[in-house]
PDB file of C-alpha atoms and ligand atoms in Angstrom:
ATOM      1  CA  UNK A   1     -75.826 191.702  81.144  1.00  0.00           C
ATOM      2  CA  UNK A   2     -76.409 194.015  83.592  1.00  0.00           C
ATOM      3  CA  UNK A   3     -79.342 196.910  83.159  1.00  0.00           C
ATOM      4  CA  UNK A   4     -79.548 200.655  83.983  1.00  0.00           C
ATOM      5  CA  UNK A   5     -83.164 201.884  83.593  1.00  0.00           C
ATOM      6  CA  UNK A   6     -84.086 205.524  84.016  1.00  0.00           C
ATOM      7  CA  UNK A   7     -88.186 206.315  84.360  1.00  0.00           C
ATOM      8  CA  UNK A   8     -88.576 209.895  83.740  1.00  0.00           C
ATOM      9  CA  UNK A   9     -92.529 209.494  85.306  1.00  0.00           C
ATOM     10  CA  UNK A  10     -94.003 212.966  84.722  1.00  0.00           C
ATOM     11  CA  UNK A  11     -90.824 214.817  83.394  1.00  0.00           C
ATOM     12  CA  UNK A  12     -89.381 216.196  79.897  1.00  0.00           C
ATOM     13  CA  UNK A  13     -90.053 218.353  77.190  1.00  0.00           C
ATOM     14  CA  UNK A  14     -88.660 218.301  73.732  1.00  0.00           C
ATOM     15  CA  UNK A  15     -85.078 219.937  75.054  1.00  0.00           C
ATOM     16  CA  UNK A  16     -84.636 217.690  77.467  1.00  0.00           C
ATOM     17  CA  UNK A  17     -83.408 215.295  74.650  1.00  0.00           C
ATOM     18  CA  UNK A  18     -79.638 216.962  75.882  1.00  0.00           C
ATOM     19  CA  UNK A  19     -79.748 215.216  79.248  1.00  0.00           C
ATOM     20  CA  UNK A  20     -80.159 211.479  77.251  1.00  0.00           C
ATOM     21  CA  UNK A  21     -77.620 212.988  74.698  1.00  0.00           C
ATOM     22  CA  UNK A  22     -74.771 213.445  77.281  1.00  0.00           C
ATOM     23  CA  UNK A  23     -75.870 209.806  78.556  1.00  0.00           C
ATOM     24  CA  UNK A  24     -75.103 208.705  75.545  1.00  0.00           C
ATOM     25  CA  UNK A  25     -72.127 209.405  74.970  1.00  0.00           C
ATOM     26  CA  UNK A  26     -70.909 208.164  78.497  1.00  0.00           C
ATOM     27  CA  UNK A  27     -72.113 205.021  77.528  1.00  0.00           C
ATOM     28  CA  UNK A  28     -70.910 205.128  74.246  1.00  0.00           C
ATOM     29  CA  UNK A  29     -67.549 205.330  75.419  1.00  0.00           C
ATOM     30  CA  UNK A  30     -66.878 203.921  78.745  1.00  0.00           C
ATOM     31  CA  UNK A  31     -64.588 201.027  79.083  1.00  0.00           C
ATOM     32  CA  UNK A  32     -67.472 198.517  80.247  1.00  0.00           C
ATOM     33  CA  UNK A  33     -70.207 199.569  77.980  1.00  0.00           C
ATOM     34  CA  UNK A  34     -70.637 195.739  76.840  1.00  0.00           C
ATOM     35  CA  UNK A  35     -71.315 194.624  80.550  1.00  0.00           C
ATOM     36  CA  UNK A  36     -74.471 196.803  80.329  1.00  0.00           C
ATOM     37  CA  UNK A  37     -78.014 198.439  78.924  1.00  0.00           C
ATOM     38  CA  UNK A  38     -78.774 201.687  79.577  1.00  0.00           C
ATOM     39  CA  UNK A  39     -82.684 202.698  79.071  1.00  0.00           C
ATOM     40  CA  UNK A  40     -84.482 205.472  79.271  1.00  0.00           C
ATOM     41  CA  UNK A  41     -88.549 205.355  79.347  1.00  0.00           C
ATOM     42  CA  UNK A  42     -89.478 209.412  78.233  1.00  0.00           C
ATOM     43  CA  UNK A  43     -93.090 210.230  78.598  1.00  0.00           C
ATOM     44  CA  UNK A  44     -95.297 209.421  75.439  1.00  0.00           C
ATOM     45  CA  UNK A  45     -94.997 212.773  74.050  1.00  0.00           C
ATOM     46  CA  UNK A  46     -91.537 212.038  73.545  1.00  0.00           C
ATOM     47  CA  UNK A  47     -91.052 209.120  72.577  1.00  0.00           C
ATOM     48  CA  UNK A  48     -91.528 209.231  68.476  1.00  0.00           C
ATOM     49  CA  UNK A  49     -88.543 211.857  68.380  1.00  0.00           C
ATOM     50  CA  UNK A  50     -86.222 210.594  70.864  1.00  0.00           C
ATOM     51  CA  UNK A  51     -86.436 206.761  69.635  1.00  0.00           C
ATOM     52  CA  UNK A  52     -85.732 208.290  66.048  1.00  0.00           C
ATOM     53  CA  UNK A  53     -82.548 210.153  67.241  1.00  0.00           C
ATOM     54  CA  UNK A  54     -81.422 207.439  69.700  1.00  0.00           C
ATOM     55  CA  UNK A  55     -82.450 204.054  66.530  1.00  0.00           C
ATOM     56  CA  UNK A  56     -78.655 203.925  65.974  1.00  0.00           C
ATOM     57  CA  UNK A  57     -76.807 205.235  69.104  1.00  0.00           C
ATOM     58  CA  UNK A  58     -76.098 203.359  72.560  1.00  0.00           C
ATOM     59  CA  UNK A  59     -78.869 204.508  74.376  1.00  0.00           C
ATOM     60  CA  UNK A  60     -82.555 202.424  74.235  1.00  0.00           C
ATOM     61  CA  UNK A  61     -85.737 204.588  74.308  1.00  0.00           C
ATOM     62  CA  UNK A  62     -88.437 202.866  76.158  1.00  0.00           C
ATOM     63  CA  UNK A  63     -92.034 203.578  77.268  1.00  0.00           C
ATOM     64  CA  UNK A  64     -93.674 203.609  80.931  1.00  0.00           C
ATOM     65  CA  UNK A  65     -96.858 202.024  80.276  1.00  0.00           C
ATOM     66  CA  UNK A  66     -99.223 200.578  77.417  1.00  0.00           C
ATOM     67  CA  UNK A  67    -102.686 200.323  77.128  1.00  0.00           C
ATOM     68  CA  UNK A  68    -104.457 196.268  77.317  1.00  0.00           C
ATOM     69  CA  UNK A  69    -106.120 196.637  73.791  1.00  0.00           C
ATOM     70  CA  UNK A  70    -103.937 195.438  70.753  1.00  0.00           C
ATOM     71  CA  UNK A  71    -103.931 198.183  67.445  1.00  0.00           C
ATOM     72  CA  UNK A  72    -106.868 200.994  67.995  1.00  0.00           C
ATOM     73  CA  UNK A  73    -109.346 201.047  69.650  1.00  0.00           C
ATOM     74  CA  UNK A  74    -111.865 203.836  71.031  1.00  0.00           C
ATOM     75  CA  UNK A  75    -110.308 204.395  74.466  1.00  0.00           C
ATOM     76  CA  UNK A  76    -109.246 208.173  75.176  1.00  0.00           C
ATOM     77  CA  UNK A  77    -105.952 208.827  75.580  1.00  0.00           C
ATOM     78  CA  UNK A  78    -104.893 205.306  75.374  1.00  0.00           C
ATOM     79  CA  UNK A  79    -101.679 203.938  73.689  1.00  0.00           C
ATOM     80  CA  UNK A  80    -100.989 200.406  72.637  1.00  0.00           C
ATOM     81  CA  UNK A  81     -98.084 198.497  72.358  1.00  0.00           C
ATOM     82  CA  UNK A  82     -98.376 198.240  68.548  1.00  0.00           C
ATOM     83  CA  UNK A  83     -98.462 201.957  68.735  1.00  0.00           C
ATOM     84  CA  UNK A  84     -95.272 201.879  71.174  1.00  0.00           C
ATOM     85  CA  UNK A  85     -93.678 199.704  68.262  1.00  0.00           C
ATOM     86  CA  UNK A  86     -94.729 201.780  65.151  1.00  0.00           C
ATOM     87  CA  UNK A  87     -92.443 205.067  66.815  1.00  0.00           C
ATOM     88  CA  UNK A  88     -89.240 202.694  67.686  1.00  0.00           C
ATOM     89  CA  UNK A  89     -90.132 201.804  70.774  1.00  0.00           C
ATOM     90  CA  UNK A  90     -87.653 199.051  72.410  1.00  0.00           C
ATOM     91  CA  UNK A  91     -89.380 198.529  75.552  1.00  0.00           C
ATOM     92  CA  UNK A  92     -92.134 199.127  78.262  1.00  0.00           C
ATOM     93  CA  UNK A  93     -92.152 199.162  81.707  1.00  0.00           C
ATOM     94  CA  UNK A  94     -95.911 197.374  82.753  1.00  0.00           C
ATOM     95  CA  UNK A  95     -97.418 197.374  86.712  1.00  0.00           C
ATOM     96  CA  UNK A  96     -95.269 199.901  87.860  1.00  0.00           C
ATOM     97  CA  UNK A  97     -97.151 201.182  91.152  1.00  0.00           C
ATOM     98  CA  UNK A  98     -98.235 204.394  90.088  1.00  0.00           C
ATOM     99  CA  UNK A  99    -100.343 202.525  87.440  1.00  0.00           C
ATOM    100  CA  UNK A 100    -101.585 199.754  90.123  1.00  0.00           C
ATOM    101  CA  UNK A 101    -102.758 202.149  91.883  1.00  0.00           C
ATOM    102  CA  UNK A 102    -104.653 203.823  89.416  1.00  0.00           C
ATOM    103  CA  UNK A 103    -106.418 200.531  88.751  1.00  0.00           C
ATOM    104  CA  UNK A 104    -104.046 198.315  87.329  1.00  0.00           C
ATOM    105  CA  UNK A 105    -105.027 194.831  88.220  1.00  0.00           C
ATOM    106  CA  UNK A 106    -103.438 192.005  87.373  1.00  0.00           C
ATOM    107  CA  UNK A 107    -105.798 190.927  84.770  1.00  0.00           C
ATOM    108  CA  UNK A 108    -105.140 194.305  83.557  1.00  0.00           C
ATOM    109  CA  UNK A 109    -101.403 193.785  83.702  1.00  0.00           C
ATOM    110  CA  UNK A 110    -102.018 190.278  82.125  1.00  0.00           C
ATOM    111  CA  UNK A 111    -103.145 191.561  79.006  1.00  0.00           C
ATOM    112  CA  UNK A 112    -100.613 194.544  78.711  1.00  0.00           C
ATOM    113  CA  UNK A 113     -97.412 191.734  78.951  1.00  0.00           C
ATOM    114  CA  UNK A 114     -99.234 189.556  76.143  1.00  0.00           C
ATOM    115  CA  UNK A 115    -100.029 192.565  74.245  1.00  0.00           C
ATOM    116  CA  UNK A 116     -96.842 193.964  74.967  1.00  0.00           C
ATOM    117  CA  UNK A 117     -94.457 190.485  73.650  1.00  0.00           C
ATOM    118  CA  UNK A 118     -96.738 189.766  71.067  1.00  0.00           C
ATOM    119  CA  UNK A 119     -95.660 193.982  69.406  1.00  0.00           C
ATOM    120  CA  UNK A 120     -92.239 192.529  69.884  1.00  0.00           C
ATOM    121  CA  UNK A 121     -91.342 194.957  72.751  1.00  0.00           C
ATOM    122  CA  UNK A 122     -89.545 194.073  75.997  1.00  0.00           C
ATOM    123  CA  UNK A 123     -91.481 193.878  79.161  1.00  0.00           C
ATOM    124  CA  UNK A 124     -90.037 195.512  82.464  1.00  0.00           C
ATOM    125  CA  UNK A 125     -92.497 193.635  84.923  1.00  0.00           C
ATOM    126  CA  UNK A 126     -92.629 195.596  88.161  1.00  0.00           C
ATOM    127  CA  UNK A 127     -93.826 194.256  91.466  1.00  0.00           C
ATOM    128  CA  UNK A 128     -93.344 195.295  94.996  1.00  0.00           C
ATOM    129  CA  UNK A 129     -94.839 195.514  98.407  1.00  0.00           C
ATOM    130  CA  UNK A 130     -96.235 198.542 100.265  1.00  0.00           C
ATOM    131  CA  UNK A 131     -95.028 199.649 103.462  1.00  0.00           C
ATOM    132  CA  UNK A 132     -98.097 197.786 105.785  1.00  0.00           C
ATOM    133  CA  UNK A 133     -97.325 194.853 103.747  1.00  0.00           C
ATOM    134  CA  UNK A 134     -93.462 194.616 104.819  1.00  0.00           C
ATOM    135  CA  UNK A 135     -94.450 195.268 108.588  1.00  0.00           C
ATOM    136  CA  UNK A 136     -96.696 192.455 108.351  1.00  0.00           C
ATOM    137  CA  UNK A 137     -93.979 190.273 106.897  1.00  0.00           C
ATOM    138  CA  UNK A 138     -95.908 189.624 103.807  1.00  0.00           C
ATOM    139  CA  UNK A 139     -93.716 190.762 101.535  1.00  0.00           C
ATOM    140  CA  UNK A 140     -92.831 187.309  99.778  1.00  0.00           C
ATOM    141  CA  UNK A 141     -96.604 186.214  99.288  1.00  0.00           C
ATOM    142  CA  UNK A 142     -97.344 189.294  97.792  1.00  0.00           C
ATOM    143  CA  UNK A 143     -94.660 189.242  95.433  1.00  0.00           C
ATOM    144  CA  UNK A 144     -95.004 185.873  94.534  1.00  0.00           C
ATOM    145  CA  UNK A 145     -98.584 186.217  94.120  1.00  0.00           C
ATOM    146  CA  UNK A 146     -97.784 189.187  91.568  1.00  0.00           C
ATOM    147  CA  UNK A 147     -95.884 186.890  89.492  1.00  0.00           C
ATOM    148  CA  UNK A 148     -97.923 184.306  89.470  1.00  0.00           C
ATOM    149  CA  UNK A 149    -100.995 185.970  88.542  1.00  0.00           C
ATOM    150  CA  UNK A 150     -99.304 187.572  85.293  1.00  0.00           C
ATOM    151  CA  UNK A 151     -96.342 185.870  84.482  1.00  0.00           C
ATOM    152  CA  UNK A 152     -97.070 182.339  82.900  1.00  0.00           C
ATOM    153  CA  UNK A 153     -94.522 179.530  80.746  1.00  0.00           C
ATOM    154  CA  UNK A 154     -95.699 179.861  77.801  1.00  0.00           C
ATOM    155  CA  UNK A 155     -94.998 183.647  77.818  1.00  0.00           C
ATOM    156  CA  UNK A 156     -91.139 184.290  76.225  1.00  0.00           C
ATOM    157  CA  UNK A 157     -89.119 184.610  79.087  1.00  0.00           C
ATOM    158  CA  UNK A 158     -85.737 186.355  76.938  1.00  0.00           C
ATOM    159  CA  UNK A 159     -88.415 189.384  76.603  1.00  0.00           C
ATOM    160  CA  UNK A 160     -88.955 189.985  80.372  1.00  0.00           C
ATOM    161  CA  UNK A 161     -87.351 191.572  83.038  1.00  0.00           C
ATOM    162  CA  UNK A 162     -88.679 192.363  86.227  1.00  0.00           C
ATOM    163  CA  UNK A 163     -88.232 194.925  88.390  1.00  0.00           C
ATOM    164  CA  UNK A 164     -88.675 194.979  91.912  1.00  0.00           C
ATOM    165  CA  UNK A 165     -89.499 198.376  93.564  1.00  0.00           C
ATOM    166  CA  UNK A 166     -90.579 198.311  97.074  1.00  0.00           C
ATOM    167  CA  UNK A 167     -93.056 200.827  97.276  1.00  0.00           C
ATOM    168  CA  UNK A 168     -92.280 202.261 100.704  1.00  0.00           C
ATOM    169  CA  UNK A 169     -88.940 203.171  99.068  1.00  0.00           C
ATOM    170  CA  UNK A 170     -90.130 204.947  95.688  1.00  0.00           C
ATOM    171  CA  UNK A 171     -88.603 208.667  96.311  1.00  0.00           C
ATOM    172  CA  UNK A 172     -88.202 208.407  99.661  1.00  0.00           C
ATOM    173  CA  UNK A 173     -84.441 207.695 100.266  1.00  0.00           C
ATOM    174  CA  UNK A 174     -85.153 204.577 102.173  1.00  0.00           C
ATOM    175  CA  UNK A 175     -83.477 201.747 101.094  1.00  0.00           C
ATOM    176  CA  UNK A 176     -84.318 197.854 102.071  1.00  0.00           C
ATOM    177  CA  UNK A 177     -81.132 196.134 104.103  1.00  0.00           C
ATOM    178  CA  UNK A 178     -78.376 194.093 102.323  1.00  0.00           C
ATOM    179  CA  UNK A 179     -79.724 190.975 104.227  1.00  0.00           C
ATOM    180  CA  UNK A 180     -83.264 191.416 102.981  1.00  0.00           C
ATOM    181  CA  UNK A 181     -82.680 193.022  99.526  1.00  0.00           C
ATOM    182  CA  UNK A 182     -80.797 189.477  98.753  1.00  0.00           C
ATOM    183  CA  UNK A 183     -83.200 187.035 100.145  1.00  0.00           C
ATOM    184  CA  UNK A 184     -85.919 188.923  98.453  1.00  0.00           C
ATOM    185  CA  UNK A 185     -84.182 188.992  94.639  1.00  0.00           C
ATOM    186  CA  UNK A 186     -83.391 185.072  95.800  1.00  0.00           C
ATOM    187  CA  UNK A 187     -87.404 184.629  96.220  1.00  0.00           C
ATOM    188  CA  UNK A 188     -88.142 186.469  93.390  1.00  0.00           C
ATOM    189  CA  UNK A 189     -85.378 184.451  91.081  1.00  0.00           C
ATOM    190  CA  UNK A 190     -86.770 181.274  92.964  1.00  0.00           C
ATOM    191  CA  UNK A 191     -90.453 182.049  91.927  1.00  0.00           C
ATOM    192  CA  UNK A 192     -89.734 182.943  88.658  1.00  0.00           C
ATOM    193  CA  UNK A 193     -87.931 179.498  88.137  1.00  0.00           C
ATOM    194  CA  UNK A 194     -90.755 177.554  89.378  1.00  0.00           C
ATOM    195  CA  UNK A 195     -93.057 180.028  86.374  1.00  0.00           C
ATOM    196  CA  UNK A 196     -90.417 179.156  83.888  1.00  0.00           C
ATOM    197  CA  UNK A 197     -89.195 175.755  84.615  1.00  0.00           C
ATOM    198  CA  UNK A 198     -85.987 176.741  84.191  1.00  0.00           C
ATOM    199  CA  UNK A 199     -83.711 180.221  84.149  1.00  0.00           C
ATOM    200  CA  UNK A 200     -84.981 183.024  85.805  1.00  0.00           C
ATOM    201  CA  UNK A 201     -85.412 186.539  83.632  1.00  0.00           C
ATOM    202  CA  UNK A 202     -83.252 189.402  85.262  1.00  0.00           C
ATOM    203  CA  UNK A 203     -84.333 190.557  88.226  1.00  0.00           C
ATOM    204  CA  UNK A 204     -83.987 194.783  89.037  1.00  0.00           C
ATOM    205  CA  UNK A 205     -83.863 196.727  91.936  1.00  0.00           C
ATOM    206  CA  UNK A 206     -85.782 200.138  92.006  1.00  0.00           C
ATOM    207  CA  UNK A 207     -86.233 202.513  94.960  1.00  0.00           C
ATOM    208  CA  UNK A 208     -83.906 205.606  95.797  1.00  0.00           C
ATOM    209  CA  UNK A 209     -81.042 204.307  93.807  1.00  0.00           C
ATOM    210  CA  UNK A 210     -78.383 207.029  94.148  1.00  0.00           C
ATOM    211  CA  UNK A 211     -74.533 207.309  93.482  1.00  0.00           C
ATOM    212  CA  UNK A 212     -73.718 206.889  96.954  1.00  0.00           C
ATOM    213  CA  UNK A 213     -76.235 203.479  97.775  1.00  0.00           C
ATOM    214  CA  UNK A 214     -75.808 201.500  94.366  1.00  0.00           C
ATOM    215  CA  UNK A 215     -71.889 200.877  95.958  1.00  0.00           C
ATOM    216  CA  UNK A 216     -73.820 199.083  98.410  1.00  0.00           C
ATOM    217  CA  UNK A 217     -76.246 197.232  96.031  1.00  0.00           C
ATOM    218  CA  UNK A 218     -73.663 195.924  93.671  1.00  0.00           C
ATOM    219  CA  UNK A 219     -71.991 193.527  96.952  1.00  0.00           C
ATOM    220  CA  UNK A 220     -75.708 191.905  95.952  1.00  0.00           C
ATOM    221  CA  UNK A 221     -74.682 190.094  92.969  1.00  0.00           C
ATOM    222  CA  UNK A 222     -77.687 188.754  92.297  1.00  0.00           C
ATOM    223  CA  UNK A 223     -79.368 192.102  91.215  1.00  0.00           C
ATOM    224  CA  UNK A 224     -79.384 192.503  87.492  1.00  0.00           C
ATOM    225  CA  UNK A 225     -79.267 196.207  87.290  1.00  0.00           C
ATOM    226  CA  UNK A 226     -81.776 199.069  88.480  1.00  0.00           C
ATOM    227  CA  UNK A 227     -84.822 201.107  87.809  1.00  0.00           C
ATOM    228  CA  UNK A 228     -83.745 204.406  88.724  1.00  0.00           C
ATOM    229  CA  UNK A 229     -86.044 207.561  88.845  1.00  0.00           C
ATOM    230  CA  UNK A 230     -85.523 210.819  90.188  1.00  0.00           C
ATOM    231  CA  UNK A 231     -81.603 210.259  89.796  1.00  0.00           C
ATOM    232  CA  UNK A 232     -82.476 209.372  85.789  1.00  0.00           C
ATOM    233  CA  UNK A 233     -83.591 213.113  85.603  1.00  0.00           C
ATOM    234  CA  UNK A 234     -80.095 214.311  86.139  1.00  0.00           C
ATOM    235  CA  UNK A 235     -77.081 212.963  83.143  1.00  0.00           C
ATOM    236  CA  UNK A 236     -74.695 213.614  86.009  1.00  0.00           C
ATOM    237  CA  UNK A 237     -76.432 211.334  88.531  1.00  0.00           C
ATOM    238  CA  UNK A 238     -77.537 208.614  86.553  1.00  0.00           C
ATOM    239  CA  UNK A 239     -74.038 208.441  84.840  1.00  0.00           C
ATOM    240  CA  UNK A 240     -72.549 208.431  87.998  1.00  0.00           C
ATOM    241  CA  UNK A 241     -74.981 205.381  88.946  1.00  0.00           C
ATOM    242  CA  UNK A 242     -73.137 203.434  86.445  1.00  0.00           C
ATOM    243  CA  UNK A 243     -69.709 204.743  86.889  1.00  0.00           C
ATOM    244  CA  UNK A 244     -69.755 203.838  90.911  1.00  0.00           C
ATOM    245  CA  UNK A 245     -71.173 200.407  89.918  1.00  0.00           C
ATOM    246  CA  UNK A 246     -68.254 199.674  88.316  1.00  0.00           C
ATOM    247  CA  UNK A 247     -65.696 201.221  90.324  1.00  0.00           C
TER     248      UNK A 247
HETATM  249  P1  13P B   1     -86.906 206.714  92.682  1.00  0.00           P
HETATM  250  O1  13P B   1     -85.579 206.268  92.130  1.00  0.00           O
HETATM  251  O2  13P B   1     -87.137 208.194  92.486  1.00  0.00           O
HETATM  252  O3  13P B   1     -87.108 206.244  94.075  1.00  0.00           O
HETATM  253  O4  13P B   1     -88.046 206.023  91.789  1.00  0.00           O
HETATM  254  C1  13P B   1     -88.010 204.656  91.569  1.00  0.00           C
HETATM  255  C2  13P B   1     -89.041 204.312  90.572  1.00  0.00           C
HETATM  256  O5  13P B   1     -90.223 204.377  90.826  1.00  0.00           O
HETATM  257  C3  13P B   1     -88.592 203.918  89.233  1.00  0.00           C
HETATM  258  O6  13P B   1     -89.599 203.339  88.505  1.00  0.00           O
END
């Protein structure tokens, strides 16, 4: 199963329901809709209305973050996964790098996956390095050591996915090469085995992903599908992500 995520990030209003609508019913309809998920995560003010229209269609409404604190609790402007779950939320994206670097940590991020599996909701771990951290050649430490620190066994590993989105390429139309992209999904496969004693969860790609570049990506066949944002804002571009996939 392959995996098309779009993350809106700061985007949408009510109306903008019509961009996931025309989604849908690409997906809905295209020849290899069974190869693949497509996912949207709206902003929170959204979500309630577009999970209820989307509960029985193609398209999966998911969230971009949660808060660490199970049920209520008296933190403004904080949402937690049992919230996420009581509007029809499928799934939530957790450590993306706007939120580490607003203070997620990964004690933090611990709690949120925990929180997260235990609301029954799917977890779309993202890690990645930053820009001084892949011209130091640290890049595989530092991922590893963001799995390790959050991911664990006993966690259920069917309910993850993780996503890895180099920072240095977030909206910036820079793409990692072929030759690293692969050895880097191979490490991050490779770690998660050694978490899970076994199978690895699916592993993403996120950065700049584009019409044009995910021709390139799919040669990689060890990336699982994509976390896709500014192209997720567009039906057009985003269906034309998965149409050139499988072209
Ligand atoms: P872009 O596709 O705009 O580079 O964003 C990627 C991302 O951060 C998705 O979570």
């Amino acid at each position: 199963m392959k995996y098309f995520i779009g993350n809106w990030k700061m985007f949408g209003i009510p109306k903008s329901i019509n961009i996931l609508k025309r989604i849908n019913t690409f997906c809905s309809k295209d020849k290899n809709r069974n190869k693949y998920k497509a996912i949207v995560t709206p902003p929170y003010t959204l979500l309630e209305t577009y999970s209820n229209y989307f509960k029985t269609k193609h398209l999966t409404i998911g969230s971009q973050n949660c808060y660490q604190k199970d049920k209520f609790s008296s933190n403004t402007a904080a949402v937690s996964p049992y919230m996420l779950k009581s509007v029809g939320v499928k799934y939530t994206l957790i450590g993306h790098s706007d939120n580490r670097s607003e203070g997620d940590t990964d004690d933090i991020l611990k709690e949120k996956v925990k929180l997260a599996l235990k609301n029954n909701l799917k977890v779309v771990f993202c890690i990645g390095e930053n820009k001084t951290q892949k011209k130091n050649k640290t890049t595989f430490n530092i991922l590893k050591r963001q799995l390790t620190k959050v991911l664990e066994k006993k966690l259920n590993k069917n309910n993850i996915i993780v996503a890895y989105e180099p920072i240095w390429s977030i909206g910036s139309g820079k793409i990692p090469s072929s030759d690293d992209l692969e050895k880097t999904i191979i490490h991050i496969k490779n770690s998660l085995k050694k978490i899970f004693r076994k199978k690895s969860p699916a592993v993403l790609y996120g950065g700049s992903v584009d019409g044009n570049n995910v021709k390139i990506f799919k040669k990689i066949t060890q990336i699982d599908g994509f976390l896709i944002g500014g192209a997720s804002k567009s039906s057009k571009k985003f269906i034309d992500i998965i149409k050139n996939y499988y072209r």
